[in-house]
């Protein structure tokens, strides 16, 4: 049996776990690293991919009113003039006159440098877009920007999508992609970095229905996080006050998560009105009107934008899944990740490295790999191997023992409860598929039986 104790989760524990188990590494670490840049390791890239797939499934695959897009990172600079990014996408910057460290002015409580106590300069506006040059000549005519958001690619392709898909309002465009912001201050691990990945929907609706759709999207996006395993008490909605709304927004609500550093934004849902399409129509000279065949009306749609960060979502899922309990007198670290998000779905664990057992285990491993990401581990005691799989969030372990050579059965161990069942090898793939889809462990296939609780640590 396990004894549940409250997990004390802080940033150091999560960073240590990510480093130790291969979720996230500092970028360019052998050269001293690069500030706020991160590399996703073997487990991190799988977790990240699963988050994106889960989001895409909910946003596009399971709906008939949203289609996907993958717009270029580099766009015509007039896009950013029309959107207001060149003129107003800036933060107030102050610099210490003594040590020359720079800070966001709106995060400073006084006029002194928090590092050395030196005097700070007066605030100056600092544009957050990364600037580069296209072609061999570095002049003003060749300036382009790394996009600070994925949204604009969906706005400028509005008519292309309407004409090619014949979608009728209301409908949306979804995109997952990299964005870049030259943040003055970064921190809290991957929470705020200069290179990050977004999952965004631009949902186009008829004017007058925008408030209704805004409210529907707020509830839908909140429900998605709960469905994917985040505890409801760790989520809250924070509507923006009028004086903090972005210039394009009629209203906006953040989904906040209770990170160790406090309540912070996980996703924002904004009612952008018709601002973006009107701006691009004005600057490009191209019509952004929609023709409603039923009412014979021409109008510019309003836009509801749910915008989530992949990296922030990953951090929240890790925090929320992290737990510690006591099993057999030892502390067990376990990630209670949702089955669909877990980097490794199944671990194959032969009880011994002996050839006759390894042959059976390798065959099972090869078979299961056709369906899922599977790990094969035959090093150290079975208890230690279970611990490793618990720590990376693997939902199920399949153990092949010497009795398997006689009865052609294996045990399946569940991560969260540590309970086990024993089933025929021929039923293994279909049984695991059912369990990974949410079936209770003790619903048994033909020939299956409830097994004893493994003596962990043996």
mmCIF file with all atom_site columns, N, CA, C and O in Angstrom, residues 94-99 101 103-105 107-121:
data_model
loop_
_atom_site.group_PDB
_atom_site.id
_atom_site.type_symbol
_atom_site.label_atom_id
_atom_site.label_alt_id
_atom_site.label_comp_id
_atom_site.label_asym_id
_atom_site.label_entity_id
_atom_site.label_seq_id
_atom_site.pdbx_PDB_ins_code
_atom_site.Cartn_x
_atom_site.Cartn_y
_atom_site.Cartn_z
_atom_site.occupancy
_atom_site.B_iso_or_equiv
_atom_site.pdbx_formal_charge
_atom_site.auth_seq_id
_atom_site.auth_comp_id
_atom_site.auth_asym_id
_atom_site.auth_atom_id
_atom_site.pdbx_PDB_model_num
ATOM 1   N N  . UNK A 1 94  ? 14.281 50.169 -18.539 1.00 0.00 ? 94  UNK A N  1
ATOM 2   C CA . UNK A 1 94  ? 15.195 51.011 -17.753 1.00 0.00 ? 94  UNK A CA 1
ATOM 3   C C  . UNK A 1 94  ? 16.523 50.277 -17.629 1.00 0.00 ? 94  UNK A C  1
ATOM 4   O O  . UNK A 1 94  ? 16.586 49.047 -17.676 1.00 0.00 ? 94  UNK A O  1
ATOM 5   N N  . UNK A 1 95  ? 17.610 51.060 -17.474 1.00 0.00 ? 95  UNK A N  1
ATOM 6   C CA . UNK A 1 95  ? 18.956 50.480 -17.365 1.00 0.00 ? 95  UNK A CA 1
ATOM 7   C C  . UNK A 1 95  ? 19.659 51.038 -16.144 1.00 0.00 ? 95  UNK A C  1
ATOM 8   O O  . UNK A 1 95  ? 19.545 52.227 -15.828 1.00 0.00 ? 95  UNK A O  1
ATOM 9   N N  . UNK A 1 96  ? 20.378 50.168 -15.459 1.00 0.00 ? 96  UNK A N  1
ATOM 10  C CA . UNK A 1 96  ? 21.152 50.613 -14.313 1.00 0.00 ? 96  UNK A CA 1
ATOM 11  C C  . UNK A 1 96  ? 22.383 51.381 -14.787 1.00 0.00 ? 96  UNK A C  1
ATOM 12  O O  . UNK A 1 96  ? 23.142 50.888 -15.624 1.00 0.00 ? 96  UNK A O  1
ATOM 13  N N  . UNK A 1 97  ? 22.583 52.600 -14.265 1.00 0.00 ? 97  UNK A N  1
ATOM 14  C CA . UNK A 1 97  ? 23.718 53.420 -14.684 1.00 0.00 ? 97  UNK A CA 1
ATOM 15  C C  . UNK A 1 97  ? 25.042 52.872 -14.165 1.00 0.00 ? 97  UNK A C  1
ATOM 16  O O  . UNK A 1 97  ? 26.106 53.234 -14.682 1.00 0.00 ? 97  UNK A O  1
ATOM 17  N N  . UNK A 1 98  ? 24.981 51.975 -13.185 1.00 0.00 ? 98  UNK A N  1
ATOM 18  C CA . UNK A 1 98  ? 26.200 51.452 -12.578 1.00 0.00 ? 98  UNK A CA 1
ATOM 19  C C  . UNK A 1 98  ? 26.611 50.113 -13.178 1.00 0.00 ? 98  UNK A C  1
ATOM 20  O O  . UNK A 1 98  ? 27.732 49.957 -13.674 1.00 0.00 ? 98  UNK A O  1
ATOM 21  N N  . UNK A 1 99  ? 25.700 49.112 -13.147 1.00 0.00 ? 99  UNK A N  1
ATOM 22  C CA . UNK A 1 99  ? 26.064 47.768 -13.639 1.00 0.00 ? 99  UNK A CA 1
ATOM 23  C C  . UNK A 1 99  ? 25.503 47.481 -15.025 1.00 0.00 ? 99  UNK A C  1
ATOM 24  O O  . UNK A 1 99  ? 25.805 46.448 -15.618 1.00 0.00 ? 99  UNK A O  1
ATOM 25  N N  . UNK A 1 101 ? 22.649 46.531 -16.097 1.00 0.00 ? 101 UNK A N  1
ATOM 26  C CA . UNK A 1 101 ? 21.593 45.544 -16.270 1.00 0.00 ? 101 UNK A CA 1
ATOM 27  C C  . UNK A 1 101 ? 20.300 46.255 -16.644 1.00 0.00 ? 101 UNK A C  1
ATOM 28  O O  . UNK A 1 101 ? 20.065 47.396 -16.235 1.00 0.00 ? 101 UNK A O  1
ATOM 29  N N  . UNK A 1 103 ? 15.961 46.250 -17.157 1.00 0.00 ? 103 UNK A N  1
ATOM 30  C CA . UNK A 1 103 ? 14.746 45.705 -16.564 1.00 0.00 ? 103 UNK A CA 1
ATOM 31  C C  . UNK A 1 103 ? 13.525 46.341 -17.224 1.00 0.00 ? 103 UNK A C  1
ATOM 32  O O  . UNK A 1 103 ? 13.613 47.434 -17.797 1.00 0.00 ? 103 UNK A O  1
ATOM 33  N N  . UNK A 1 104 ? 12.400 45.641 -17.110 1.00 0.00 ? 104 UNK A N  1
ATOM 34  C CA . UNK A 1 104 ? 11.125 46.252 -17.498 1.00 0.00 ? 104 UNK A CA 1
ATOM 35  C C  . UNK A 1 104 ? 10.730 47.253 -16.424 1.00 0.00 ? 104 UNK A C  1
ATOM 36  O O  . UNK A 1 104 ? 10.686 46.941 -15.240 1.00 0.00 ? 104 UNK A O  1
ATOM 37  N N  . UNK A 1 105 ? 10.439 48.472 -16.860 1.00 0.00 ? 105 UNK A N  1
ATOM 38  C CA . UNK A 1 105 ? 10.127 49.532 -15.897 1.00 0.00 ? 105 UNK A CA 1
ATOM 39  C C  . UNK A 1 105 ? 8.883  49.219 -15.085 1.00 0.00 ? 105 UNK A C  1
ATOM 40  O O  . UNK A 1 105 ? 8.796  49.564 -13.901 1.00 0.00 ? 105 UNK A O  1
ATOM 41  N N  . UNK A 1 107 ? 7.998  46.538 -13.877 1.00 0.00 ? 107 UNK A N  1
ATOM 42  C CA . UNK A 1 107 ? 8.250  45.513 -12.855 1.00 0.00 ? 107 UNK A CA 1
ATOM 43  C C  . UNK A 1 107 ? 9.124  46.041 -11.720 1.00 0.00 ? 107 UNK A C  1
ATOM 44  O O  . UNK A 1 107 ? 9.449  45.314 -10.790 1.00 0.00 ? 107 UNK A O  1
ATOM 45  N N  . UNK A 1 108 ? 9.519  47.303 -11.801 1.00 0.00 ? 108 UNK A N  1
ATOM 46  C CA . UNK A 1 108 ? 10.373 47.907 -10.777 1.00 0.00 ? 108 UNK A CA 1
ATOM 47  C C  . UNK A 1 108 ? 9.525  48.631 -9.727  1.00 0.00 ? 108 UNK A C  1
ATOM 48  O O  . UNK A 1 108 ? 8.625  49.408 -10.076 1.00 0.00 ? 108 UNK A O  1
ATOM 49  N N  . UNK A 1 109 ? 9.820  48.393 -8.460  1.00 0.00 ? 109 UNK A N  1
ATOM 50  C CA . UNK A 1 109 ? 9.087  49.036 -7.378  1.00 0.00 ? 109 UNK A CA 1
ATOM 51  C C  . UNK A 1 109 ? 9.680  50.384 -6.972  1.00 0.00 ? 109 UNK A C  1
ATOM 52  O O  . UNK A 1 109 ? 9.024  51.186 -6.326  1.00 0.00 ? 109 UNK A O  1
ATOM 53  N N  . UNK A 1 110 ? 10.951 50.588 -7.320  1.00 0.00 ? 110 UNK A N  1
ATOM 54  C CA . UNK A 1 110 ? 11.574 51.869 -6.989  1.00 0.00 ? 110 UNK A CA 1
ATOM 55  C C  . UNK A 1 110 ? 12.570 52.227 -8.084  1.00 0.00 ? 110 UNK A C  1
ATOM 56  O O  . UNK A 1 110 ? 12.635 51.579 -9.125  1.00 0.00 ? 110 UNK A O  1
ATOM 57  N N  . UNK A 1 111 ? 13.347 53.280 -7.841  1.00 0.00 ? 111 UNK A N  1
ATOM 58  C CA . UNK A 1 111 ? 14.269 53.801 -8.850  1.00 0.00 ? 111 UNK A CA 1
ATOM 59  C C  . UNK A 1 111 ? 15.666 53.219 -8.736  1.00 0.00 ? 111 UNK A C  1
ATOM 60  O O  . UNK A 1 111 ? 16.600 53.694 -9.379  1.00 0.00 ? 111 UNK A O  1
ATOM 61  N N  . UNK A 1 112 ? 15.837 52.175 -7.916  1.00 0.00 ? 112 UNK A N  1
ATOM 62  C CA . UNK A 1 112 ? 17.156 51.594 -7.701  1.00 0.00 ? 112 UNK A CA 1
ATOM 63  C C  . UNK A 1 112 ? 17.252 50.206 -8.301  1.00 0.00 ? 112 UNK A C  1
ATOM 64  O O  . UNK A 1 112 ? 16.281 49.450 -8.327  1.00 0.00 ? 112 UNK A O  1
ATOM 65  N N  . UNK A 1 113 ? 18.437 49.870 -8.780  1.00 0.00 ? 113 UNK A N  1
ATOM 66  C CA . UNK A 1 113 ? 18.705 48.575 -9.392  1.00 0.00 ? 113 UNK A CA 1
ATOM 67  C C  . UNK A 1 113 ? 18.601 47.479 -8.318  1.00 0.00 ? 113 UNK A C  1
ATOM 68  O O  . UNK A 1 113 ? 19.244 47.572 -7.268  1.00 0.00 ? 113 UNK A O  1
ATOM 69  N N  . UNK A 1 114 ? 17.808 46.416 -8.579  1.00 0.00 ? 114 UNK A N  1
ATOM 70  C CA . UNK A 1 114 ? 17.695 45.339 -7.584  1.00 0.00 ? 114 UNK A CA 1
ATOM 71  C C  . UNK A 1 114 ? 18.968 44.506 -7.452  1.00 0.00 ? 114 UNK A C  1
ATOM 72  O O  . UNK A 1 114 ? 19.125 43.773 -6.486  1.00 0.00 ? 114 UNK A O  1
ATOM 73  N N  . UNK A 1 115 ? 19.899 44.653 -8.403  1.00 0.00 ? 115 UNK A N  1
ATOM 74  C CA . UNK A 1 115 ? 21.132 43.871 -8.356  1.00 0.00 ? 115 UNK A CA 1
ATOM 75  C C  . UNK A 1 115 ? 22.229 44.567 -7.557  1.00 0.00 ? 115 UNK A C  1
ATOM 76  O O  . UNK A 1 115 ? 22.841 43.970 -6.672  1.00 0.00 ? 115 UNK A O  1
ATOM 77  N N  . UNK A 1 116 ? 22.465 45.855 -7.855  1.00 0.00 ? 116 UNK A N  1
ATOM 78  C CA . UNK A 1 116 ? 23.589 46.548 -7.207  1.00 0.00 ? 116 UNK A CA 1
ATOM 79  C C  . UNK A 1 116 ? 23.169 47.797 -6.447  1.00 0.00 ? 116 UNK A C  1
ATOM 80  O O  . UNK A 1 116 ? 24.004 48.432 -5.792  1.00 0.00 ? 116 UNK A O  1
ATOM 81  N N  . UNK A 1 117 ? 21.912 48.199 -6.564  1.00 0.00 ? 117 UNK A N  1
ATOM 82  C CA . UNK A 1 117 ? 21.447 49.398 -5.871  1.00 0.00 ? 117 UNK A CA 1
ATOM 83  C C  . UNK A 1 117 ? 21.716 50.685 -6.617  1.00 0.00 ? 117 UNK A C  1
ATOM 84  O O  . UNK A 1 117 ? 21.471 51.773 -6.102  1.00 0.00 ? 117 UNK A O  1
ATOM 85  N N  . UNK A 1 118 ? 22.230 50.575 -7.840  1.00 0.00 ? 118 UNK A N  1
ATOM 86  C CA . UNK A 1 118 ? 22.526 51.764 -8.633  1.00 0.00 ? 118 UNK A CA 1
ATOM 87  C C  . UNK A 1 118 ? 21.273 52.464 -9.130  1.00 0.00 ? 118 UNK A C  1
ATOM 88  O O  . UNK A 1 118 ? 20.172 51.907 -9.112  1.00 0.00 ? 118 UNK A O  1
ATOM 89  N N  . UNK A 1 119 ? 21.467 53.687 -9.606  1.00 0.00 ? 119 UNK A N  1
ATOM 90  C CA . UNK A 1 119 ? 20.346 54.482 -10.108 1.00 0.00 ? 119 UNK A CA 1
ATOM 91  C C  . UNK A 1 119 ? 19.919 53.977 -11.479 1.00 0.00 ? 119 UNK A C  1
ATOM 92  O O  . UNK A 1 119 ? 20.737 53.599 -12.313 1.00 0.00 ? 119 UNK A O  1
ATOM 93  N N  . UNK A 1 120 ? 18.605 53.980 -11.719 1.00 0.00 ? 120 UNK A N  1
ATOM 94  C CA . UNK A 1 120 ? 18.058 53.538 -12.994 1.00 0.00 ? 120 UNK A CA 1
ATOM 95  C C  . UNK A 1 120 ? 17.770 54.728 -13.898 1.00 0.00 ? 120 UNK A C  1
ATOM 96  O O  . UNK A 1 120 ? 17.449 55.823 -13.433 1.00 0.00 ? 120 UNK A O  1
ATOM 97  N N  . UNK A 1 121 ? 17.896 54.524 -15.206 1.00 0.00 ? 121 UNK A N  1
ATOM 98  C CA . UNK A 1 121 ? 17.588 55.565 -16.184 1.00 0.00 ? 121 UNK A CA 1
ATOM 99  C C  . UNK A 1 121 ? 16.078 55.767 -16.274 1.00 0.00 ? 121 UNK A C  1
ATOM 100 O O  . UNK A 1 121 ? 15.290 54.974 -15.752 1.00 0.00 ? 121 UNK A O  1
#
